[in-house]
PDB file of C-alpha atoms in Angstrom:
ATOM      1  CA  MET F  10     146.400 170.473  52.597  1.00  0.00           C
ATOM      2  CA  THR F  11     144.284 167.353  52.309  1.00  0.00           C
ATOM      3  CA  ASN F  12     141.105 166.006  53.723  1.00  0.00           C
ATOM      4  CA  THR F  13     142.638 162.584  54.276  1.00  0.00           C
ATOM      5  CA  GLU F  14     144.206 163.350  57.645  1.00  0.00           C
ATOM      6  CA  ASN F  15     141.136 161.936  59.429  1.00  0.00           C
ATOM      7  CA  PRO F  16     139.760 159.146  57.260  1.00  0.00           C
ATOM      8  CA  HIS F  17     137.400 157.620  59.816  1.00  0.00           C
ATOM      9  CA  ALA F  18     134.064 158.751  58.400  1.00  0.00           C
ATOM     10  CA  LEU F  19     132.461 155.516  57.248  1.00  0.00           C
ATOM     11  CA  PRO F  20     129.766 157.145  55.067  1.00  0.00           C
ATOM     12  CA  ALA F  21     132.549 158.224  52.669  1.00  0.00           C
ATOM     13  CA  GLY F  22     132.591 154.682  51.320  1.00  0.00           C
ATOM     14  CA  PRO F  23     130.005 152.980  49.162  1.00  0.00           C
ATOM     15  CA  LEU F  24     126.933 152.012  51.159  1.00  0.00           C
ATOM     16  CA  THR F  25     125.883 149.407  48.590  1.00  0.00           C
ATOM     17  CA  PRO F  26     128.405 146.616  47.932  1.00  0.00           C
ATOM     18  CA  PRO F  27     129.293 145.988  44.272  1.00  0.00           C
ATOM     19  CA  PRO F  28     127.645 142.998  42.568  1.00  0.00           C
ATOM     20  CA  ASN F  29     129.343 139.690  43.441  1.00  0.00           C
ATOM     21  CA  ALA F  30     131.162 141.251  46.406  1.00  0.00           C
ATOM     22  CA  PRO F  31     132.244 138.505  48.804  1.00  0.00           C
ATOM     23  CA  GLY F  32     130.285 137.923  51.984  1.00  0.00           C
ATOM     24  CA  GLY F  33     131.791 137.465  55.406  1.00  0.00           C
ATOM     25  CA  VAL F  34     134.573 139.576  56.823  1.00  0.00           C
ATOM     26  CA  VAL F  35     136.959 141.338  54.453  1.00  0.00           C
ATOM     27  CA  ILE F  36     139.775 143.681  55.428  1.00  0.00           C
ATOM     28  CA  GLY F  37     141.070 146.166  52.901  1.00  0.00           C
ATOM     29  CA  LEU F  38     144.441 147.861  53.354  1.00  0.00           C
ATOM     30  CA  ASP F  39     145.854 150.828  51.466  1.00  0.00           C
ATOM     31  CA  ILE F  40     149.531 151.181  52.386  1.00  0.00           C
ATOM     32  CA  GLY F  41     151.177 154.413  51.361  1.00  0.00           C
ATOM     33  CA  GLY F  42     154.433 156.105  52.179  1.00  0.00           C
ATOM     34  CA  THR F  43     152.930 157.995  55.111  1.00  0.00           C
ATOM     35  CA  LYS F  44     150.076 155.872  56.462  1.00  0.00           C
ATOM     36  CA  THR F  45     148.291 152.540  56.375  1.00  0.00           C
ATOM     37  CA  HIS F  46     144.529 152.899  55.906  1.00  0.00           C
ATOM     38  CA  GLY F  47     142.450 149.874  56.856  1.00  0.00           C
ATOM     39  CA  ILE F  48     138.736 149.122  56.611  1.00  0.00           C
ATOM     40  CA  ARG F  49     136.875 146.111  57.967  1.00  0.00           C
ATOM     41  CA  PHE F  50     133.889 145.090  55.826  1.00  0.00           C
ATOM     42  CA  VAL F  51     131.165 142.704  56.966  1.00  0.00           C
ATOM     43  CA  ASP F  52     129.040 141.416  54.083  1.00  0.00           C
ATOM     44  CA  GLY F  53     130.277 144.341  51.997  1.00  0.00           C
ATOM     45  CA  ILE F  54     129.429 147.039  54.530  1.00  0.00           C
ATOM     46  CA  PRO F  55     132.282 149.004  56.215  1.00  0.00           C
ATOM     47  CA  VAL F  56     132.112 148.658  60.000  1.00  0.00           C
ATOM     48  CA  ALA F  57     135.548 149.926  61.083  1.00  0.00           C
ATOM     49  CA  ASP F  58     137.814 152.523  59.475  1.00  0.00           C
ATOM     50  CA  GLU F  59     141.223 153.298  60.985  1.00  0.00           C
ATOM     51  CA  SER F  60     144.711 154.453  60.054  1.00  0.00           C
ATOM     52  CA  ALA F  61     148.195 153.836  61.418  1.00  0.00           C
ATOM     53  CA  GLY F  62     151.695 154.726  60.313  1.00  0.00           C
ATOM     54  CA  SER F  63     153.148 153.368  57.094  1.00  0.00           C
ATOM     55  CA  SER F  64     153.801 149.642  56.834  1.00  0.00           C
ATOM     56  CA  ASN F  65     155.516 149.953  53.471  1.00  0.00           C
ATOM     57  CA  VAL F  66     158.876 148.273  54.002  1.00  0.00           C
ATOM     58  CA  GLN F  67     160.462 150.447  51.316  1.00  0.00           C
ATOM     59  CA  ASN F  68     159.806 153.477  53.521  1.00  0.00           C
ATOM     60  CA  VAL F  69     160.098 152.117  57.065  1.00  0.00           C
ATOM     61  CA  THR F  70     161.971 149.262  58.687  1.00  0.00           C
ATOM     62  CA  ARG F  71     160.396 145.817  58.814  1.00  0.00           C
ATOM     63  CA  GLU F  72     160.053 146.235  62.569  1.00  0.00           C
ATOM     64  CA  GLU F  73     158.242 149.555  62.250  1.00  0.00           C
ATOM     65  CA  ALA F  74     155.986 148.133  59.540  1.00  0.00           C
ATOM     66  CA  ALA F  75     155.083 145.211  61.794  1.00  0.00           C
ATOM     67  CA  GLN F  76     154.358 147.547  64.722  1.00  0.00           C
ATOM     68  CA  ASN F  77     152.122 149.779  62.609  1.00  0.00           C
ATOM     69  CA  LEU F  78     150.186 146.807  61.252  1.00  0.00           C
ATOM     70  CA  ALA F  79     149.754 145.461  64.790  1.00  0.00           C
ATOM     71  CA  SER F  80     148.438 148.840  65.936  1.00  0.00           C
ATOM     72  CA  LEU F  81     145.984 148.962  63.041  1.00  0.00           C
ATOM     73  CA  PHE F  82     144.647 145.434  63.556  1.00  0.00           C
ATOM     74  CA  VAL F  83     144.079 146.103  67.252  1.00  0.00           C
ATOM     75  CA  ARG F  84     141.653 148.822  66.200  1.00  0.00           C
ATOM     76  CA  ILE F  85     139.932 147.278  63.179  1.00  0.00           C
ATOM     77  CA  GLY F  86     140.072 143.718  64.482  1.00  0.00           C
ATOM     78  CA  GLY F  87     141.724 140.616  63.111  1.00  0.00           C
ATOM     79  CA  GLY F  88     140.751 137.069  63.980  1.00  0.00           C
ATOM     80  CA  ASP F  89     138.094 135.347  61.855  1.00  0.00           C
ATOM     81  CA  VAL F  90     138.597 137.069  58.505  1.00  0.00           C
ATOM     82  CA  SER F  91     137.881 135.548  55.093  1.00  0.00           C
ATOM     83  CA  TYR F  92     139.943 137.854  52.883  1.00  0.00           C
ATOM     84  CA  VAL F  93     142.591 140.531  53.231  1.00  0.00           C
ATOM     85  CA  TYR F  94     143.261 142.597  50.122  1.00  0.00           C
ATOM     86  CA  ALA F  95     146.210 144.963  50.457  1.00  0.00           C
ATOM     87  CA  GLY F  96     147.472 147.561  48.027  1.00  0.00           C
ATOM     88  CA  SER F  97     150.915 149.003  48.675  1.00  0.00           C
ATOM     89  CA  GLY F  98     153.479 151.126  46.926  1.00  0.00           C
ATOM     90  CA  GLY F  99     156.680 149.344  45.999  1.00  0.00           C
ATOM     91  CA  ILE F 100     155.093 145.993  45.170  1.00  0.00           C
ATOM     92  CA  ASP F 101     157.126 145.217  42.077  1.00  0.00           C
ATOM     93  CA  THR F 102     157.798 141.473  42.445  1.00  0.00           C
ATOM     94  CA  GLU F 103     156.183 138.359  43.887  1.00  0.00           C
ATOM     95  CA  GLU F 104     158.825 138.493  46.614  1.00  0.00           C
ATOM     96  CA  ASP F 105     157.681 142.008  47.596  1.00  0.00           C
ATOM     97  CA  ALA F 106     154.086 140.800  47.860  1.00  0.00           C
ATOM     98  CA  ALA F 107     155.039 137.704  49.863  1.00  0.00           C
ATOM     99  CA  ALA F 108     157.089 139.748  52.344  1.00  0.00           C
ATOM    100  CA  LEU F 109     154.157 142.042  53.094  1.00  0.00           C
ATOM    101  CA  ALA F 110     151.694 139.150  53.274  1.00  0.00           C
ATOM    102  CA  ALA F 111     153.949 137.518  55.889  1.00  0.00           C
ATOM    103  CA  LEU F 112     153.608 140.602  58.097  1.00  0.00           C
ATOM    104  CA  ILE F 113     149.815 140.586  57.749  1.00  0.00           C
ATOM    105  CA  GLU F 114     149.205 136.851  58.213  1.00  0.00           C
ATOM    106  CA  PRO F 115     149.720 136.610  62.020  1.00  0.00           C
ATOM    107  CA  HIS F 116     146.780 138.984  62.550  1.00  0.00           C
ATOM    108  CA  VAL F 117     144.363 137.041  60.314  1.00  0.00           C
ATOM    109  CA  PRO F 118     145.281 133.347  60.516  1.00  0.00           C
ATOM    110  CA  GLY F 119     143.592 131.352  57.793  1.00  0.00           C
ATOM    111  CA  ALA F 120     142.540 134.352  55.713  1.00  0.00           C
ATOM    112  CA  GLN F 121     143.213 134.522  51.979  1.00  0.00           C
ATOM    113  CA  ILE F 122     145.702 137.383  51.561  1.00  0.00           C
ATOM    114  CA  THR F 123     146.238 139.206  48.276  1.00  0.00           C
ATOM    115  CA  VAL F 124     148.885 141.930  47.907  1.00  0.00           C
ATOM    116  CA  VAL F 125     149.055 144.181  44.846  1.00  0.00           C
ATOM    117  CA  HIS F 126     150.479 147.550  43.853  1.00  0.00           C
ATOM    118  CA  ASP F 127     148.324 150.294  45.388  1.00  0.00           C
ATOM    119  CA  SER F 128     147.465 151.831  42.031  1.00  0.00           C
ATOM    120  CA  ARG F 129     145.168 148.837  41.394  1.00  0.00           C
ATOM    121  CA  LEU F 130     143.020 149.889  44.342  1.00  0.00           C
ATOM    122  CA  LEU F 131     142.701 153.350  42.881  1.00  0.00           C
ATOM    123  CA  LEU F 132     141.357 152.195  39.518  1.00  0.00           C
ATOM    124  CA  ALA F 133     138.795 149.931  41.188  1.00  0.00           C
ATOM    125  CA  ALA F 134     137.741 152.672  43.606  1.00  0.00           C
ATOM    126  CA  GLY F 135     137.066 154.832  40.566  1.00  0.00           C
ATOM    127  CA  HIS F 136     134.536 152.202  39.370  1.00  0.00           C
ATOM    128  CA  ALA F 137     136.653 151.326  36.343  1.00  0.00           C
ATOM    129  CA  SER F 138     137.778 147.871  35.281  1.00  0.00           C
ATOM    130  CA  THR F 139     140.010 149.242  32.521  1.00  0.00           C
ATOM    131  CA  GLY F 140     141.898 152.522  32.300  1.00  0.00           C
ATOM    132  CA  VAL F 141     144.818 154.191  34.020  1.00  0.00           C
ATOM    133  CA  ALA F 142     145.193 155.044  37.694  1.00  0.00           C
ATOM    134  CA  VAL F 143     147.633 157.774  38.702  1.00  0.00           C
ATOM    135  CA  ILE F 144     148.752 158.131  42.304  1.00  0.00           C
ATOM    136  CA  ALA F 145     149.944 161.530  43.503  1.00  0.00           C
ATOM    137  CA  GLY F 146     150.668 161.135  47.189  1.00  0.00           C
ATOM    138  CA  THR F 147     153.921 160.824  49.105  1.00  0.00           C
ATOM    139  CA  GLY F 148     155.216 159.232  45.902  1.00  0.00           C
ATOM    140  CA  SER F 149     153.812 158.913  42.400  1.00  0.00           C
ATOM    141  CA  ALA F 150     153.076 156.133  39.912  1.00  0.00           C
ATOM    142  CA  ALA F 151     150.681 155.154  37.132  1.00  0.00           C
ATOM    143  CA  TRP F 152     149.204 151.736  36.390  1.00  0.00           C
ATOM    144  CA  GLY F 153     146.642 150.617  33.876  1.00  0.00           C
ATOM    145  CA  ARG F 154     144.830 147.709  32.310  1.00  0.00           C
ATOM    146  CA  ASN F 155     143.084 147.254  28.963  1.00  0.00           C
ATOM    147  CA  ALA F 156     140.147 145.085  27.952  1.00  0.00           C
ATOM    148  CA  ASP F 157     142.462 142.260  26.847  1.00  0.00           C
ATOM    149  CA  GLY F 158     143.936 141.994  30.330  1.00  0.00           C
ATOM    150  CA  GLY F 159     147.179 143.709  29.367  1.00  0.00           C
ATOM    151  CA  GLU F 160     148.823 145.745  32.101  1.00  0.00           C
ATOM    152  CA  ALA F 161     151.394 148.534  32.091  1.00  0.00           C
ATOM    153  CA  ARG F 162     153.075 150.808  34.621  1.00  0.00           C
ATOM    154  CA  ALA F 163     155.036 154.042  34.588  1.00  0.00           C
ATOM    155  CA  GLY F 164     156.966 155.680  37.392  1.00  0.00           C
ATOM    156  CA  GLY F 165     156.816 154.298  40.900  1.00  0.00           C
ATOM    157  CA  TRP F 166     160.609 154.166  41.000  1.00  0.00           C
ATOM    158  CA  GLY F 167     160.916 155.750  44.432  1.00  0.00           C
ATOM    159  CA  TYR F 168     162.129 159.157  45.497  1.00  0.00           C
ATOM    160  CA  LEU F 169     165.760 158.673  44.451  1.00  0.00           C
ATOM    161  CA  LEU F 170     164.882 157.790  40.864  1.00  0.00           C
ATOM    162  CA  GLY F 171     161.539 159.465  40.229  1.00  0.00           C
ATOM    163  CA  ASP F 172     158.312 160.269  42.112  1.00  0.00           C
ATOM    164  CA  GLU F 173     157.739 163.307  39.896  1.00  0.00           C
ATOM    165  CA  GLY F 174     154.718 165.370  40.902  1.00  0.00           C
ATOM    166  CA  SER F 175     154.513 163.760  44.338  1.00  0.00           C
ATOM    167  CA  GLY F 176     154.429 165.279  47.791  1.00  0.00           C
ATOM    168  CA  TYR F 177     158.089 164.450  48.266  1.00  0.00           C
ATOM    169  CA  TRP F 178     158.966 166.046  44.942  1.00  0.00           C
ATOM    170  CA  LEU F 179     157.129 169.252  45.872  1.00  0.00           C
ATOM    171  CA  GLY F 180     158.773 169.381  49.295  1.00  0.00           C
ATOM    172  CA  ARG F 181     162.214 168.888  47.798  1.00  0.00           C
ATOM    173  CA  GLU F 182     161.566 171.503  45.117  1.00  0.00           C
ATOM    174  CA  ALA F 183     160.523 173.987  47.826  1.00  0.00           C
ATOM    175  CA  VAL F 184     163.900 173.447  49.487  1.00  0.00           C
ATOM    176  CA  ARG F 185     165.755 173.868  46.203  1.00  0.00           C
ATOM    177  CA  TYR F 186     163.793 177.030  45.442  1.00  0.00           C
ATOM    178  CA  SER F 187     164.716 178.482  48.836  1.00  0.00           C
ATOM    179  CA  LEU F 188     168.384 177.632  48.394  1.00  0.00           C
ATOM    180  CA  ARG F 189     168.485 179.212  44.935  1.00  0.00           C
ATOM    181  CA  ARG F 190     166.980 182.431  46.296  1.00  0.00           C
ATOM    182  CA  MET F 191     169.605 182.503  49.038  1.00  0.00           C
ATOM    183  CA  ASN F 192     172.441 181.948  46.558  1.00  0.00           C
ATOM    184  CA  GLN F 193     171.134 184.802  44.402  1.00  0.00           C
ATOM    185  CA  GLY F 194     170.970 187.150  47.368  1.00  0.00           C
ATOM    186  CA  PHE F 195     167.193 187.516  47.435  1.00  0.00           C
ATOM    187  CA  PRO F 196     165.396 188.024  50.771  1.00  0.00           C
ATOM    188  CA  VAL F 197     163.357 185.281  52.387  1.00  0.00           C
ATOM    189  CA  ASP F 198     159.865 185.247  50.847  1.00  0.00           C
ATOM    190  CA  ARG F 199     156.572 183.767  52.011  1.00  0.00           C
ATOM    191  CA  LEU F 200     157.222 180.206  50.791  1.00  0.00           C
ATOM    192  CA  THR F 201     160.724 180.061  52.250  1.00  0.00           C
ATOM    193  CA  ALA F 202     159.586 181.603  55.542  1.00  0.00           C
ATOM    194  CA  ALA F 203     156.846 178.992  55.923  1.00  0.00           C
ATOM    195  CA  LEU F 204     159.290 176.204  55.102  1.00  0.00           C
ATOM    196  CA  LEU F 205     161.884 177.465  57.599  1.00  0.00           C
ATOM    197  CA  GLN F 206     159.299 177.751  60.362  1.00  0.00           C
ATOM    198  CA  SER F 207     157.945 174.261  59.693  1.00  0.00           C
ATOM    199  CA  CYS F 208     161.461 172.802  59.707  1.00  0.00           C
ATOM    200  CA  GLY F 209     162.476 174.668  62.869  1.00  0.00           C
ATOM    201  CA  VAL F 210     165.498 176.416  61.331  1.00  0.00           C
ATOM    202  CA  ASP F 211     166.282 180.110  60.986  1.00  0.00           C
ATOM    203  CA  HIS F 212     168.215 180.281  57.698  1.00  0.00           C
ATOM    204  CA  PRO F 213     167.943 178.579  54.296  1.00  0.00           C
ATOM    205  CA  ASN F 214     171.524 177.317  54.662  1.00  0.00           C
ATOM    206  CA  ARG F 215     170.393 175.129  57.543  1.00  0.00           C
ATOM    207  CA  LEU F 216     167.966 173.351  55.235  1.00  0.00           C
ATOM    208  CA  ILE F 217     170.899 171.623  53.549  1.00  0.00           C
ATOM    209  CA  ALA F 218     172.032 169.768  56.636  1.00  0.00           C
ATOM    210  CA  LEU F 219     168.452 169.053  57.683  1.00  0.00           C
ATOM    211  CA  PHE F 220     167.562 167.649  54.282  1.00  0.00           C
ATOM    212  CA  HIS F 221     170.431 165.159  54.448  1.00  0.00           C
ATOM    213  CA  SER F 222     169.930 164.377  58.127  1.00  0.00           C
ATOM    214  CA  PRO F 223     168.802 160.866  59.134  1.00  0.00           C
ATOM    215  CA  GLU F 224     166.311 162.597  61.432  1.00  0.00           C
ATOM    216  CA  THR F 225     164.204 163.561  58.428  1.00  0.00           C
ATOM    217  CA  GLY F 226     163.156 161.433  55.517  1.00  0.00           C
ATOM    218  CA  ARG F 227     160.784 160.994  52.637  1.00  0.00           C
ATOM    219  CA  ARG F 228     157.626 161.407  54.710  1.00  0.00           C
ATOM    220  CA  PHE F 229     158.873 164.551  56.437  1.00  0.00           C
ATOM    221  CA  TRP F 230     159.685 166.315  53.185  1.00  0.00           C
ATOM    222  CA  ALA F 231     156.464 165.145  51.548  1.00  0.00           C
ATOM    223  CA  GLN F 232     154.602 166.889  54.365  1.00  0.00           C
ATOM    224  CA  GLN F 233     156.299 170.164  53.408  1.00  0.00           C
ATOM    225  CA  ALA F 234     154.385 170.132  50.121  1.00  0.00           C
ATOM    226  CA  ARG F 235     151.526 171.854  51.953  1.00  0.00           C
ATOM    227  CA  HIS F 236     153.563 175.068  52.016  1.00  0.00           C
ATOM    228  CA  VAL F 237     153.783 175.044  48.225  1.00  0.00           C
ATOM    229  CA  VAL F 238     150.020 174.523  47.966  1.00  0.00           C
ATOM    230  CA  GLU F 239     149.286 177.311  50.470  1.00  0.00           C
ATOM    231  CA  ALA F 240     151.724 179.734  48.856  1.00  0.00           C
ATOM    232  CA  ALA F 241     150.241 179.045  45.419  1.00  0.00           C
ATOM    233  CA  ALA F 242     146.752 179.765  46.750  1.00  0.00           C
ATOM    234  CA  GLY F 243     148.063 183.121  47.980  1.00  0.00           C
ATOM    235  CA  GLY F 244     149.341 184.101  44.545  1.00  0.00           C
ATOM    236  CA  HIS F 245     152.983 182.993  44.862  1.00  0.00           C
ATOM    237  CA  MET F 246     154.047 182.650  41.229  1.00  0.00           C
ATOM    238  CA  GLU F 247     156.874 180.160  41.710  1.00  0.00           C
ATOM    239  CA  ALA F 248     154.692 177.909  43.867  1.00  0.00           C
ATOM    240  CA  GLN F 249     152.017 178.013  41.171  1.00  0.00           C
ATOM    241  CA  GLU F 250     154.649 177.002  38.623  1.00  0.00           C
ATOM    242  CA  LEU F 251     155.646 174.028  40.774  1.00  0.00           C
ATOM    243  CA  LEU F 252     152.054 172.782  40.884  1.00  0.00           C
ATOM    244  CA  GLU F 253     151.823 173.257  37.125  1.00  0.00           C
ATOM    245  CA  GLN F 254     154.978 171.177  36.655  1.00  0.00           C
ATOM    246  CA  ALA F 255     153.650 168.510  39.015  1.00  0.00           C
ATOM    247  CA  GLY F 256     150.464 168.228  36.951  1.00  0.00           C
ATOM    248  CA  ARG F 257     152.488 168.053  33.745  1.00  0.00           C
ATOM    249  CA  ASP F 258     154.748 165.291  35.084  1.00  0.00           C
ATOM    250  CA  LEU F 259     151.816 163.233  36.370  1.00  0.00           C
ATOM    251  CA  ALA F 260     150.064 163.609  33.021  1.00  0.00           C
ATOM    252  CA  ALA F 261     153.218 162.307  31.326  1.00  0.00           C
ATOM    253  CA  LEU F 262     153.071 159.153  33.466  1.00  0.00           C
ATOM    254  CA  ALA F 263     149.436 158.614  32.502  1.00  0.00           C
ATOM    255  CA  LEU F 264     150.176 159.123  28.807  1.00  0.00           C
ATOM    256  CA  GLN F 265     152.965 156.558  28.889  1.00  0.00           C
ATOM    257  CA  VAL F 266     150.554 153.927  30.169  1.00  0.00           C
ATOM    258  CA  LEU F 267     147.723 154.923  27.811  1.00  0.00           C
ATOM    259  CA  GLN F 268     150.086 154.587  24.866  1.00  0.00           C
ATOM    260  CA  GLN F 269     151.467 151.231  26.024  1.00  0.00           C
ATOM    261  CA  LEU F 270     147.959 149.823  26.447  1.00  0.00           C
ATOM    262  CA  GLY F 271     146.495 151.454  23.343  1.00  0.00           C
ATOM    263  CA  ILE F 272     143.469 152.870  25.157  1.00  0.00           C
ATOM    264  CA  PRO F 273     141.977 156.395  25.320  1.00  0.00           C
ATOM    265  CA  GLY F 274     141.122 156.276  29.033  1.00  0.00           C
ATOM    266  CA  PRO F 275     139.678 156.777  31.501  1.00  0.00           C
ATOM    267  CA  VAL F 276     142.448 158.282  33.607  1.00  0.00           C
ATOM    268  CA  ILE F 277     141.711 158.408  37.332  1.00  0.00           C
ATOM    269  CA  LEU F 278     143.774 160.634  39.614  1.00  0.00           C
ATOM    270  CA  GLY F 279     144.094 159.799  43.306  1.00  0.00           C
ATOM    271  CA  GLY F 280     146.401 160.152  46.286  1.00  0.00           C
ATOM    272  CA  GLY F 281     146.507 162.908  48.880  1.00  0.00           C
ATOM    273  CA  LEU F 282     147.738 165.545  46.455  1.00  0.00           C
ATOM    274  CA  GLY F 283     145.761 164.305  43.501  1.00  0.00           C
ATOM    275  CA  MET F 284     142.423 164.280  45.311  1.00  0.00           C
ATOM    276  CA  ASN F 285     142.769 167.563  47.167  1.00  0.00           C
ATOM    277  CA  VAL F 286     144.776 170.152  45.201  1.00  0.00           C
ATOM    278  CA  PRO F 287     142.654 171.759  42.442  1.00  0.00           C
ATOM    279  CA  PRO F 288     145.534 173.629  40.719  1.00  0.00           C
ATOM    280  CA  LEU F 289     147.389 170.340  40.292  1.00  0.00           C
ATOM    281  CA  GLN F 290     144.209 168.673  39.044  1.00  0.00           C
ATOM    282  CA  ASN F 291     143.665 171.477  36.530  1.00  0.00           C
ATOM    283  CA  ALA F 292     147.214 171.198  35.197  1.00  0.00           C
ATOM    284  CA  PHE F 293     146.874 167.414  34.994  1.00  0.00           C
ATOM    285  CA  ARG F 294     143.641 167.663  32.998  1.00  0.00           C
ATOM    286  CA  LYS F 295     145.043 170.364  30.721  1.00  0.00           C
ATOM    287  CA  HIS F 296     148.161 168.467  29.723  1.00  0.00           C
ATOM    288  CA  LEU F 297     146.221 165.251  29.132  1.00  0.00           C
ATOM    289  CA  ALA F 298     143.657 167.116  27.035  1.00  0.00           C
ATOM    290  CA  GLU F 299     146.436 168.622  24.932  1.00  0.00           C
ATOM    291  CA  ALA F 300     147.503 165.062  24.138  1.00  0.00           C
ATOM    292  CA  GLY F 301     143.943 163.999  23.297  1.00  0.00           C
ATOM    293  CA  ALA F 302     142.993 162.270  26.561  1.00  0.00           C
ATOM    294  CA  THR F 303     139.751 163.854  27.734  1.00  0.00           C
ATOM    295  CA  ASP F 304     138.152 161.205  29.983  1.00  0.00           C
ATOM    296  CA  VAL F 305     139.933 162.304  33.154  1.00  0.00           C
ATOM    297  CA  ARG F 306     138.430 161.825  36.614  1.00  0.00           C
ATOM    298  CA  VAL F 307     139.469 162.648  40.155  1.00  0.00           C
ATOM    299  CA  LEU F 308     138.875 159.872  42.666  1.00  0.00           C
ATOM    300  CA  GLU F 309     135.952 160.686  44.961  1.00  0.00           C
ATOM    301  CA  GLN F 310     136.515 158.060  47.653  1.00  0.00           C
ATOM    302  CA  GLU F 311     139.513 156.565  49.400  1.00  0.00           C
ATOM    303  CA  PRO F 312     141.303 153.916  47.272  1.00  0.00           C
ATOM    304  CA  VAL F 313     140.792 151.208  49.897  1.00  0.00           C
ATOM    305  CA  PHE F 314     137.116 151.086  48.940  1.00  0.00           C
ATOM    306  CA  GLY F 315     138.246 149.538  45.657  1.00  0.00           C
ATOM    307  CA  VAL F 316     138.985 146.298  47.500  1.00  0.00           C
ATOM    308  CA  LEU F 317     135.421 144.994  47.222  1.00  0.00           C
ATOM    309  CA  GLN F 318     135.378 145.631  43.473  1.00  0.00           C
ATOM    310  CA  LEU F 319     138.688 143.782  43.022  1.00  0.00           C
ATOM    311  CA  LEU F 320     137.501 140.813  45.048  1.00  0.00           C
ATOM    312  CA  ALA F 321     134.254 140.714  43.052  1.00  0.00           C
ATOM    313  CA  GLU F 322     136.239 140.638  39.806  1.00  0.00           C
ATOM    314  CA  GLN F 323     138.606 138.030  41.233  1.00  0.00           C
ATOM    315  CA  GLY F 324     135.718 135.823  42.286  1.00  0.00           C
TER     316      GLY F 324
END
């Protein structure tokens, strides 16, 4: 479904550091619900690019987060590092940021560590200092900043309270669609068949127990979103409608932030779904345009490359 499964191609990042980018060794981390993407920069040039499992403590245990960070730092290197700039979902308070920084610190003793919500990385990676960033990945959220330094957010409440238009939302809606068809006596169709095969069950009824099982979770169901995308590409009407709704819901998040900040844009869409699913992108653009927001962009590089821009602004 996405082209972010193997993010280790260094040329994807900017080859020329932004003005005022810090020298020395900088590590950028983008921590999502499914993976932790890390890049080691030396004098603004990326020299190592690796991924590990999620280290977001809202999605995995503290122990698993620590293990995944340790695995990542083994591969990108720790040691003598000047700065670590980490963006993560679920960073809503100073306590959230401090807890994640404490997990990072043992790998980079003496480094200056900054932890922010991951949507900030996205806006910077889109070469914008003001505007609205919308994440459509495992979860969803919008964050923005205006020229006066005002900030606003919408969504990002987690899968139990929100995450509209996200991978998890699409996976869950695919399950609900399959259950509704079963209840109405319709035969298994292409979307349901693909979902059943992926989940290793032979009847839609078995999806109920699997969905509530501790053996599956947010990441597992977010991965099922690919079946909606594939079915939509094959002409499946209901799957197409789900992608349309996802785009509409994500546009609504962006509009909330635009209105709070009193700015026209730009709006930058990122995340695994946002960067790689054209029907969702089209719906997102359409619903924003209907509301008068026309400066809409899709992120062209991984959000972690926004770290250098943020450090340059911070410095």
